[in-house]
Tab-separated table of C-alpha atoms in Angstrom:
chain	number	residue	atom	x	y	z
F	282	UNK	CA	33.727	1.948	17.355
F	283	UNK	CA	31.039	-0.988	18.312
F	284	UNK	CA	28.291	-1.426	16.047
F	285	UNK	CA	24.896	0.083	17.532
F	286	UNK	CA	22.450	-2.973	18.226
F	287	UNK	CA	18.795	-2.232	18.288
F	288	UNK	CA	16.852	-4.391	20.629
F	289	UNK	CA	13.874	-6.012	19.390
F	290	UNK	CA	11.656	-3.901	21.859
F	291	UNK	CA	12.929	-1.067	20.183
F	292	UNK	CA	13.258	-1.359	16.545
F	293	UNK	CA	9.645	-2.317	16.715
F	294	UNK	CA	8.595	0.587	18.444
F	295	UNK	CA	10.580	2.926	15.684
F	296	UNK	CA	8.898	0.855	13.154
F	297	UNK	CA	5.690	1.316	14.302
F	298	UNK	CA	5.912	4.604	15.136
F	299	UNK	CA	7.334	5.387	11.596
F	300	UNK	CA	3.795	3.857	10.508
F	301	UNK	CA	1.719	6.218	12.420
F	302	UNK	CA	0.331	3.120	14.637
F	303	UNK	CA	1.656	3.905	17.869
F	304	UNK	CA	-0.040	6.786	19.327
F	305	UNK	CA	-4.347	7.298	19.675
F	306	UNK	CA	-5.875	6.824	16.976
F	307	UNK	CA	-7.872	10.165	16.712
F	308	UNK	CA	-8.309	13.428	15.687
F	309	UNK	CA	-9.684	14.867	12.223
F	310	UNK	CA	-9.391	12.526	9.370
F	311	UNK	CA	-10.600	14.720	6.144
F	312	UNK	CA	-8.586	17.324	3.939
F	313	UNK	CA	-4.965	18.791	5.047
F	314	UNK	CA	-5.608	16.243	8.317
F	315	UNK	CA	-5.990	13.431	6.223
F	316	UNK	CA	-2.998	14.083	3.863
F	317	UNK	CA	-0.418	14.109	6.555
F	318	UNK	CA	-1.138	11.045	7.396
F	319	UNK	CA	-0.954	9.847	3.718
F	320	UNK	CA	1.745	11.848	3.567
F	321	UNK	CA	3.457	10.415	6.693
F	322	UNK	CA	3.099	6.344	4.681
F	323	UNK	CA	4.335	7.616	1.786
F	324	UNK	CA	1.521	6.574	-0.284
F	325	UNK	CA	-1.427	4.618	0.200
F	326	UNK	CA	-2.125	0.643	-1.841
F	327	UNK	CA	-5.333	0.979	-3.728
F	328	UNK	CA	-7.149	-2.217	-3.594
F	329	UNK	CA	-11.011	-3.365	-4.469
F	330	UNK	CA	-11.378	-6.856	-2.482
F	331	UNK	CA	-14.247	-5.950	-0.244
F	332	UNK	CA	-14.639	-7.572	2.409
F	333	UNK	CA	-14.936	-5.487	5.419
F	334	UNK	CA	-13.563	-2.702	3.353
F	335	UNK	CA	-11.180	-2.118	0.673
F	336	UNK	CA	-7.517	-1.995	1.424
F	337	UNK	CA	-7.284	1.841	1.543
F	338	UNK	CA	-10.034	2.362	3.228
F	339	UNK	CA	-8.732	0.117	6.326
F	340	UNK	CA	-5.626	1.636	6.172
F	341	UNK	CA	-6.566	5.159	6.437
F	342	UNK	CA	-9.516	4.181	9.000
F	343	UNK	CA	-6.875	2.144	11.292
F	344	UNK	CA	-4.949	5.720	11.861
F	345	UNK	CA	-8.316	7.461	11.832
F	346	UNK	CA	-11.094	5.959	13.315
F	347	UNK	CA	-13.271	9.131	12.023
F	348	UNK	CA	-12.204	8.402	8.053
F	349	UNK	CA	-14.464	7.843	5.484
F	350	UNK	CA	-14.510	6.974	2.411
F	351	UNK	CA	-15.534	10.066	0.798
F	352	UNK	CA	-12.834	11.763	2.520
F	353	UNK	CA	-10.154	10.200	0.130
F	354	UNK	CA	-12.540	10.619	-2.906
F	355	UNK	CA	-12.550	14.380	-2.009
F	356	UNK	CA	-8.779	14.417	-1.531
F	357	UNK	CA	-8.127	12.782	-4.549
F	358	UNK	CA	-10.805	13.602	-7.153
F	359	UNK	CA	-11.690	17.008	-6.240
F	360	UNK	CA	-8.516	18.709	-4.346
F	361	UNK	CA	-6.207	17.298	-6.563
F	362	UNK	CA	-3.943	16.734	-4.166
F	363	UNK	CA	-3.087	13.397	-5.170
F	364	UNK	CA	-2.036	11.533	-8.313
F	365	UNK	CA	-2.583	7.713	-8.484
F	366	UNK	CA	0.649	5.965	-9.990
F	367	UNK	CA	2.833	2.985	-9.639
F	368	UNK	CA	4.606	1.955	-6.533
F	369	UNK	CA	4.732	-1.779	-5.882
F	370	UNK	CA	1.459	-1.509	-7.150
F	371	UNK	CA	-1.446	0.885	-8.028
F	372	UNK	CA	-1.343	3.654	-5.405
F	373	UNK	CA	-2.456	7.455	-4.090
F	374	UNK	CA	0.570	9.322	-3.592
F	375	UNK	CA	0.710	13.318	-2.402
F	376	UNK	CA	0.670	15.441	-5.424
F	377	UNK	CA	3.737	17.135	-4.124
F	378	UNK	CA	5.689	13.875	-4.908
F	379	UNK	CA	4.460	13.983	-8.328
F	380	UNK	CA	8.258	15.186	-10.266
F	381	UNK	CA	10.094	12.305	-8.457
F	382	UNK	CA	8.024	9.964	-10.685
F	383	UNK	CA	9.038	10.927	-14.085
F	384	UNK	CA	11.975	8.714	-13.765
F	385	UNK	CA	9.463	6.016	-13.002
F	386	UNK	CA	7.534	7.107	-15.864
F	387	UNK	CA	10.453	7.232	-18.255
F	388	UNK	CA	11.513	3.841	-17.137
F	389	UNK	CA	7.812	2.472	-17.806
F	390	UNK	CA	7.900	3.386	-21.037
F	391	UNK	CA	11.178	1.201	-22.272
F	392	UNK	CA	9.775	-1.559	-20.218
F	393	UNK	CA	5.875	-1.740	-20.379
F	394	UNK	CA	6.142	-1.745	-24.130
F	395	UNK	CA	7.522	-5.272	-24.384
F	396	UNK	CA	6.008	-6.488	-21.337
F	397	UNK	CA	2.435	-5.946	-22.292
F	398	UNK	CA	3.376	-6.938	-26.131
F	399	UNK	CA	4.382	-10.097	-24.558
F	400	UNK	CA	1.170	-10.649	-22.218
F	401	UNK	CA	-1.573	-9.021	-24.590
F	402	UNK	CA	-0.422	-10.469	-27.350
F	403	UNK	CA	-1.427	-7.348	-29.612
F	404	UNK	CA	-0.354	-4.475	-31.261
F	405	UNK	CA	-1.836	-1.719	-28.433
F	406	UNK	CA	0.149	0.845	-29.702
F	407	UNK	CA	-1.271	1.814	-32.921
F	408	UNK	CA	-4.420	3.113	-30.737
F	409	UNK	CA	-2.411	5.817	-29.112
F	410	UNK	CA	-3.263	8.638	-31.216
F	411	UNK	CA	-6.670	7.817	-31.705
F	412	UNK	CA	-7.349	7.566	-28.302
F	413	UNK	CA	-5.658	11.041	-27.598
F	414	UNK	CA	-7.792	12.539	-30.121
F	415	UNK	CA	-10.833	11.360	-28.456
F	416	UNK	CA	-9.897	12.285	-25.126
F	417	UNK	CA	-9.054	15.957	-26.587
F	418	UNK	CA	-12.679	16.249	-28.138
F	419	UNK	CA	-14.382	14.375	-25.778
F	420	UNK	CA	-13.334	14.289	-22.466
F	421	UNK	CA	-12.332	11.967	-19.905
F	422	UNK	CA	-13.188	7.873	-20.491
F	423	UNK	CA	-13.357	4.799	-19.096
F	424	UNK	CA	-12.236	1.342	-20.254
F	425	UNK	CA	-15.298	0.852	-21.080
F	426	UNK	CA	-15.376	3.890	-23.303
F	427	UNK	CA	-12.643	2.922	-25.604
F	428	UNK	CA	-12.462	-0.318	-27.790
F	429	UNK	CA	-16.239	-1.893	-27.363
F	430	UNK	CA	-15.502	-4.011	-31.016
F	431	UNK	CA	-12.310	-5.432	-29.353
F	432	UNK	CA	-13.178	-7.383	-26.346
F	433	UNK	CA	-12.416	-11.438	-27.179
F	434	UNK	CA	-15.010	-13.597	-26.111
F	435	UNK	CA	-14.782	-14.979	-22.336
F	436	UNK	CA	-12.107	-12.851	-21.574
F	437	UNK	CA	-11.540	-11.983	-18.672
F	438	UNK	CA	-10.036	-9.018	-16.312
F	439	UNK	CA	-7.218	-9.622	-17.030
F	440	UNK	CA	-7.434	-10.069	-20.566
F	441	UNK	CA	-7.371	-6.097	-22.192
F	442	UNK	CA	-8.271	-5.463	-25.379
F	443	UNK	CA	-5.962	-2.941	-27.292
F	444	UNK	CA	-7.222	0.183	-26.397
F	445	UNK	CA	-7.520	-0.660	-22.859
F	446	UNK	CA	-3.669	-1.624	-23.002
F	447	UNK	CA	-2.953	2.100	-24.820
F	448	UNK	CA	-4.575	3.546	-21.986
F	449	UNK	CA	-2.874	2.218	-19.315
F	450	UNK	CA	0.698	2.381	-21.162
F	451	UNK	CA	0.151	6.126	-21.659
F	452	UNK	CA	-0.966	6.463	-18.206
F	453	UNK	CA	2.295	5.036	-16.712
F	454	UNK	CA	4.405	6.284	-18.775
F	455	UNK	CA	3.013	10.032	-18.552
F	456	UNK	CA	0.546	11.187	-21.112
F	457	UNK	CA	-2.404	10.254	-19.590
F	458	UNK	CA	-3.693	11.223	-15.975
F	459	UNK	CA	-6.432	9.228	-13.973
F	460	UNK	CA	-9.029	11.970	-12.448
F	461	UNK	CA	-10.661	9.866	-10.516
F	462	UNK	CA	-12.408	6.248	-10.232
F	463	UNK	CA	-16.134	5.391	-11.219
F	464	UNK	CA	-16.893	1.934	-8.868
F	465	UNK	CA	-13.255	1.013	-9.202
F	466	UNK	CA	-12.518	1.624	-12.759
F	467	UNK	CA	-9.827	4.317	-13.333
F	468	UNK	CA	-11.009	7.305	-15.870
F	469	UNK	CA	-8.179	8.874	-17.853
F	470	UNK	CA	-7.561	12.388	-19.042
F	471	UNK	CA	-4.794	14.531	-21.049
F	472	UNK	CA	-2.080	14.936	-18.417
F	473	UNK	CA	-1.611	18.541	-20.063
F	474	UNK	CA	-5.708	19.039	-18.973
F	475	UNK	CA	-5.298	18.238	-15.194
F	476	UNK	CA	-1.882	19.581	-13.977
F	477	UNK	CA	-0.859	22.874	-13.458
F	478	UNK	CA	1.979	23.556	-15.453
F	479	UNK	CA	5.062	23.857	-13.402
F	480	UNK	CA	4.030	20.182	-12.852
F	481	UNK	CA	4.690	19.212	-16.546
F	482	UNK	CA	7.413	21.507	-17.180
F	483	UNK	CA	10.337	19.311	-17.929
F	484	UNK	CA	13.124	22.020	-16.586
F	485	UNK	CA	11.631	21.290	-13.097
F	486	UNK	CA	12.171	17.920	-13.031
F	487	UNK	CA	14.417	15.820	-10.933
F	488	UNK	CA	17.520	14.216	-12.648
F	489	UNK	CA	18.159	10.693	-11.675
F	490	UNK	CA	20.906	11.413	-8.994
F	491	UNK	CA	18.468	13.531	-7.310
F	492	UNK	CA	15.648	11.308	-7.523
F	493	UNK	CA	17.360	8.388	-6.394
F	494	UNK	CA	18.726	10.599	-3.412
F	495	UNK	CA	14.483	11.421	-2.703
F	496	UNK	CA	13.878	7.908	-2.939
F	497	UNK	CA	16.222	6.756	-0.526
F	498	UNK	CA	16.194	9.731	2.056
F	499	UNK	CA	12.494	9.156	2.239
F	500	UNK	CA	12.280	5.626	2.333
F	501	UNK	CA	14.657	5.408	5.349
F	502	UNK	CA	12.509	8.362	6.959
F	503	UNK	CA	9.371	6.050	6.653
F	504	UNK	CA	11.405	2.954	7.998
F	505	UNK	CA	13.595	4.134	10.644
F	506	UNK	CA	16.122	1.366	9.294
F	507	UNK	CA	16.884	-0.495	6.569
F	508	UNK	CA	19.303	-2.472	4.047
F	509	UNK	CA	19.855	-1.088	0.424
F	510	UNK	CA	17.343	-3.817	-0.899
F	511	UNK	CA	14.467	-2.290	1.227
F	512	UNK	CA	15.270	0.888	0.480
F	513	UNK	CA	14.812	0.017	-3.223
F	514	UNK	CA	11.703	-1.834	-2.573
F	515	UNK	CA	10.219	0.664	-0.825
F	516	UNK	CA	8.552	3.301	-3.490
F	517	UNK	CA	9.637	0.546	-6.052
F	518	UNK	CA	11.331	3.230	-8.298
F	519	UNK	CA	15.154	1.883	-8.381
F	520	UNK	CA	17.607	-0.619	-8.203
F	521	UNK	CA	19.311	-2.500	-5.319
F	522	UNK	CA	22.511	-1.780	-7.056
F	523	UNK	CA	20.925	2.553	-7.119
F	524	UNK	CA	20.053	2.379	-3.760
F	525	UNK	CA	23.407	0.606	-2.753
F	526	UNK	CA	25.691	3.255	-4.336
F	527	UNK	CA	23.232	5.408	-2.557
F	528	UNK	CA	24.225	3.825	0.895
F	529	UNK	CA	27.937	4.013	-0.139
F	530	UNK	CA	27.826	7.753	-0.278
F	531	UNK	CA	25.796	8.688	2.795
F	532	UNK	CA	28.324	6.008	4.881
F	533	UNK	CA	31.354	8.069	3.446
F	534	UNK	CA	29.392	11.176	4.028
F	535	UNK	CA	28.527	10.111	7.804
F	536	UNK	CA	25.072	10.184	7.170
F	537	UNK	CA	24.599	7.058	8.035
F	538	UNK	CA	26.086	4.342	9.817
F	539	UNK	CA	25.921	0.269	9.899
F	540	UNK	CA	23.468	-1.013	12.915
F	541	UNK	CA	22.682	-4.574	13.917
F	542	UNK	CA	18.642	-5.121	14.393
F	543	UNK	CA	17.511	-7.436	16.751
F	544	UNK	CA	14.648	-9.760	15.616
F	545	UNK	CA	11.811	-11.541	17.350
F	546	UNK	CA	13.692	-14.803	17.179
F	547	UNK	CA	16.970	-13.292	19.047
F	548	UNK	CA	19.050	-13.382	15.651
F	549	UNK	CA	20.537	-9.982	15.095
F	550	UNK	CA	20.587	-8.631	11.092
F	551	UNK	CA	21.985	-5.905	9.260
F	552	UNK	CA	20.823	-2.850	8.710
F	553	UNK	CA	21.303	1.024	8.036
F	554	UNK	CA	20.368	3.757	10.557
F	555	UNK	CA	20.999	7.840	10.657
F	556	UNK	CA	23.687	8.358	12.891
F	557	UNK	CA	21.265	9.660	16.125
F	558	UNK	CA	18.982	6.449	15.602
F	559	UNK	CA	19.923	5.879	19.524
F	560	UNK	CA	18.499	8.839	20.585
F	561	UNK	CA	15.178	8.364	18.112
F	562	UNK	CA	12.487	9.700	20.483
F	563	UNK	CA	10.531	6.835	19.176
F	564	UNK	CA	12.118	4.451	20.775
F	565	UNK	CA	10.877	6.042	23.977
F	566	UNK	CA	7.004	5.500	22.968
F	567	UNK	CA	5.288	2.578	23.719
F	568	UNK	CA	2.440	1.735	21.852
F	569	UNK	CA	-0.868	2.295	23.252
F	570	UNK	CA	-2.831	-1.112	23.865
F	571	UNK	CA	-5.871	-0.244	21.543
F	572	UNK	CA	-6.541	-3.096	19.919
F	573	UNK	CA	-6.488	-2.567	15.982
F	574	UNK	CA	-7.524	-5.139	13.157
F	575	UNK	CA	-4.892	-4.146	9.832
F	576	UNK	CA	-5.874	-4.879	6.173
F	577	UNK	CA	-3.451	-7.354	4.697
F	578	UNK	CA	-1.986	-4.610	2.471
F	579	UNK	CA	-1.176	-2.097	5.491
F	580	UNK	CA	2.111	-0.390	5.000
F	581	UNK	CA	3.718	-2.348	8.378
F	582	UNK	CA	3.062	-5.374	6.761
F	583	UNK	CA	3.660	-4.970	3.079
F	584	UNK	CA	7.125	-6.705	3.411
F	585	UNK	CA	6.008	-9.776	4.352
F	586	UNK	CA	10.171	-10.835	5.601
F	587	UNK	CA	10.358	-7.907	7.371
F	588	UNK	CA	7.472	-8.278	9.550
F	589	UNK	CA	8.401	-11.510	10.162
F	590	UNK	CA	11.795	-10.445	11.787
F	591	UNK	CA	10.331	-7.685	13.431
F	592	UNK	CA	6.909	-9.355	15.110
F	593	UNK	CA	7.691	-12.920	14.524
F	594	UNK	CA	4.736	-13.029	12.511
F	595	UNK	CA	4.419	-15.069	9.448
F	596	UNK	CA	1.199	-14.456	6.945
F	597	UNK	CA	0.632	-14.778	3.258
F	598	UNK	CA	-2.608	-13.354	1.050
F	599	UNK	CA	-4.605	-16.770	1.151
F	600	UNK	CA	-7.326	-15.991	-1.641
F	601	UNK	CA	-5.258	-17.259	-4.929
F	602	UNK	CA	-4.539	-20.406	-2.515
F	603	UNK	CA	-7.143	-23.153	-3.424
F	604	UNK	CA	-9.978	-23.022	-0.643
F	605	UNK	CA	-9.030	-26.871	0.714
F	606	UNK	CA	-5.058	-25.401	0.726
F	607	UNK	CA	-5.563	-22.294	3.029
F	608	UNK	CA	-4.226	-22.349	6.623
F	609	UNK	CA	-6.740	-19.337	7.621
F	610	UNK	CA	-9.011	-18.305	4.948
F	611	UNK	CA	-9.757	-15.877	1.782
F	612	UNK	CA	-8.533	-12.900	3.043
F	613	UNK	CA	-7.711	-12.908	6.764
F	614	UNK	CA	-6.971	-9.293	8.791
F	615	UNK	CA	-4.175	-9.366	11.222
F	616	UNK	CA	-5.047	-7.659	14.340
F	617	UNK	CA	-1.994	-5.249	16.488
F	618	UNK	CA	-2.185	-4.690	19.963
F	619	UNK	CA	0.795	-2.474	21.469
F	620	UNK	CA	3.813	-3.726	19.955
F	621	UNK	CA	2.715	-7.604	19.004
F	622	UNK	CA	0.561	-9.051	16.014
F	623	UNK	CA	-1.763	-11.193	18.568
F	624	UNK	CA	-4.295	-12.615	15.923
F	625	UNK	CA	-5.858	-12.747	12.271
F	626	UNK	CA	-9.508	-12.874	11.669
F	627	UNK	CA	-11.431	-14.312	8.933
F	628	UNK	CA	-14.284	-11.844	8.584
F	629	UNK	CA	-16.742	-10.294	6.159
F	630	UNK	CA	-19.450	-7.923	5.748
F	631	UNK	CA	-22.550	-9.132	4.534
F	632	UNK	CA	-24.421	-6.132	3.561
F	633	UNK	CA	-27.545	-7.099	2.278
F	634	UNK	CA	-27.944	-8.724	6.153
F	635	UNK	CA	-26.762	-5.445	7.675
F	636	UNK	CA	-23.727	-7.681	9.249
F	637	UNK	CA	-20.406	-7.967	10.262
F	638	UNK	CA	-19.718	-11.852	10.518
F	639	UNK	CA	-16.948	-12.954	12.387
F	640	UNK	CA	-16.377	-16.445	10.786
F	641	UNK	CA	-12.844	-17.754	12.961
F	642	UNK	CA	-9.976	-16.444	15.038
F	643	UNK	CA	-6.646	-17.517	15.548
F	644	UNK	CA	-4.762	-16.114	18.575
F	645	UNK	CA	-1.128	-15.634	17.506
F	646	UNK	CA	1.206	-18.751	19.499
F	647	UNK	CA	1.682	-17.484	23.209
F	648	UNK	CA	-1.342	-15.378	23.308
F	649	UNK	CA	-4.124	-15.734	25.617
F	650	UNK	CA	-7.112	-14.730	24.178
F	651	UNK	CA	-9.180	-13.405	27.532
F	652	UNK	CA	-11.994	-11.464	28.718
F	653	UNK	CA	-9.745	-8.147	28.202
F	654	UNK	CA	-8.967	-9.303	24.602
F	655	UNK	CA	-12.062	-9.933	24.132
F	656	UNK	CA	-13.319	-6.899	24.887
F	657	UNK	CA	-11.096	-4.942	23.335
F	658	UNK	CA	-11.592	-6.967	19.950
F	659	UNK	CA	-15.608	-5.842	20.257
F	660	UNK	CA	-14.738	-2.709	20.393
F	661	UNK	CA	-13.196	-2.608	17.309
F	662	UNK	CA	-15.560	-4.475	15.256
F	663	UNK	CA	-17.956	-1.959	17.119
F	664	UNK	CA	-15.687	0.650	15.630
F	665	UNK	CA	-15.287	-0.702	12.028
F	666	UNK	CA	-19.353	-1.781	11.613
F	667	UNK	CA	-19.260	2.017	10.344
F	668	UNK	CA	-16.620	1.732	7.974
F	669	UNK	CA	-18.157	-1.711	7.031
F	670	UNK	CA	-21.527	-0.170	6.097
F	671	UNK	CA	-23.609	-2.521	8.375
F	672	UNK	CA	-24.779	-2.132	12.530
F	673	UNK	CA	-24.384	-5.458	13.626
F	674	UNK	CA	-22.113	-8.136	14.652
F	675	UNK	CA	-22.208	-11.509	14.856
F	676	UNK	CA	-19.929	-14.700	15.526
F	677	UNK	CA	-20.368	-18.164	13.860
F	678	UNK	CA	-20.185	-21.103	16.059
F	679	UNK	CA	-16.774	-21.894	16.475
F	680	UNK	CA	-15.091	-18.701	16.147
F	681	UNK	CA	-12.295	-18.688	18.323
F	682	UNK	CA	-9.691	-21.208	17.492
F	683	UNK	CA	-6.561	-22.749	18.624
F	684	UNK	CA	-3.360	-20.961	17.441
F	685	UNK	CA	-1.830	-22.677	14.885
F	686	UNK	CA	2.498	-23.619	15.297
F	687	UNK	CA	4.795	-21.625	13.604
């Protein structure tokens, strides 16, 4: 039997359409509306750069125009009906998901302990109990609660003080639960205070087998296709050499079958595909050709290698680059149109001037950046002043640039 080989056209149209970025962006973005989509990514990257808005916030709003903030605080804070946890990073994930992380949690604890020995440089753990007994008789805290004689001079945010340490390790590794965020800093409760209890009852939890079969199964639902190291990568919860084994069964099972993906440069790559990938009604949508500016962290472009394949589109976080070392700037938003990254934009919101300031923007190589473009582009800054917090817009001299060579 020949290999199935996905053309470029339409392994980015699966992908996309995986992401929830291929049809109108519309419809009710609050409650049950608002989890499916959150649902539908998997999880959502909690971030607190500010720019135009933080990382969650442009995610969410780039599906839903009609998000808001407070929507997510609702979800998350009041609902309960999602837990924030480790994926590749800090994250909101569905509370429904919340059993497949105990082998994350489990794995944390045999690993964290060393790690943040090693970086801290102190002995965090004798503050365990007495932080659970204040929790117990006092109620949720802060950071900022906890430890106030420990903090070293000129230290910075990354530089946490014992008790801060305890409270993250029992956090990730289960005995903790963060309610909720004040600004951006996480406040902590007794896991045994906020969960109902079939949640914490340790018969109903998944055994490994069983979560690495979750993990996989719903990381190849989210990406349409994949190789065993992106499955892993995905939630961040197992191996390569897990999600391989993984593969291994489902191929001998004939759940899955070996497919060649073609990428933007012609070159054709491995990958792994359900068996009716072919007839994936996905790869009958097109895109529509609203234009939409991404944050950095969107779940399309999280793997950086991947999108490069897929959309011939190579970017990197700039703002731990030294200013006179940048290509584009702090933090520069990519912008999608149909099925093609056509730009990035260096922009920010200056509040205190009511304004959205475009500062420079780089049409993508082979782009012609037009009247329609144009237009389109104010339209969505029109669309994101309200996310932003400001009414205006304005463009410093110079804006538009040249695109830059690959």
């Amino acid at each position: 039997m020949n290999t199935l080989t996905l053309s470029n056209k339409d392994a980015r149209r699966l992908f996309l359409h995986r992401h929830l970025l291929s049809d109108t962006p519309q419809g009710d973005a609050k409650g049950d509306a608002l989890l499916k989509v959150i649902e539908g990514l998997g999880f959502v990257q909690l971030d607190s750069i500010n720019t135009v808005a933080r990382a969650h916030d442009l995610i969410l709003f780039s599906r839903k125009p009609r998000y808001r903030p407070s929507g997510l605080k609702r979800l998350y804070e009041k609902d309960s009906a999602l837990f924030e946890h480790w994926t590749h990073d800090a994250a909101v994930i569905p509370m429904g998901y919340y059993s497949y992380w105990e082998m994350r949690r489990q794995r944390d604890a045999e690993t964290l302990r060393k790690r943040y020995r090693n970086w801290h440089q102190h002995d965090f753990e004798t503050r365990f109990s007495q932080l659970l007994d204040q929790i117990r008789e006092q109620g949720p805290v802060c950071s900022a609660d906890v430890g106030k004689d420990e903090k070293r001079p000129n230290s910075g945010w990354w530089d946490w003080h014992p008790s801060k340490t305890a409270l993250e390790y029992l956090w990730r590794t289960g005995a903790l639960h963060v309610v909720g965020r004040d600004g951006f800093q996480k406040r902590y409760d007794l896991t045994e205070n906020v969960l109902e209890a079939h949640l914490c009852d340790p018969a109903a939890v998944p055994d490994e087998a069983a979560t690495i079969d979750w993990c996989c199964n719903g990381a190849l639902e989210r990406l349409g296709f994949a190789t065993h190291t992106e499955l892993a990568a995905f939630w961040d919860h197992i191996s390569p050499a897990e999600a391989k084994d993984w593969v291994r069964g489902e191929l001998t099972a004939g759940r899955l079958q070996p497919i060649l993906v073609t990428c933007a440069n012609g070159e054709t790559r491995d990958a792994y595909a359900r068996p009716d990938i072919a007839d994936d009604p996905a790869v009958h949508i097109e895109p529509i050709q609203r234009l939409r500016v991404l944050s950095p962290f969107d779940p399309a472009l999280r793997d950086r290698k991947r999108a490069e394949r897929l959309f011939g589109f190579n970017y990197r976080v700039e703002m731990f680059v030294p200013e006179a070392k940048r290509t584009y700037g702090y933090y520069v938003f990519p912008i999608l149109q149909g099925d093609s990254i056509i730009a990035r934009v260096d922009m920010k919101a200056f509040r205190d001037r009511d304004t959205l300031v475009v500062r420079a923007l780089w049409p993508e190589p082979g782009t012609r950046w037009g009247k329609g473009k144009q237009s389109a582009f104010e339209a969505e800054l029109a669309r994101l002043t309200k996310l932003a917090g400001v009414s205006q817009i304005s463009f410093d001299d110079g804006w538009l640039r040249a695109p830059k060579s690959k």
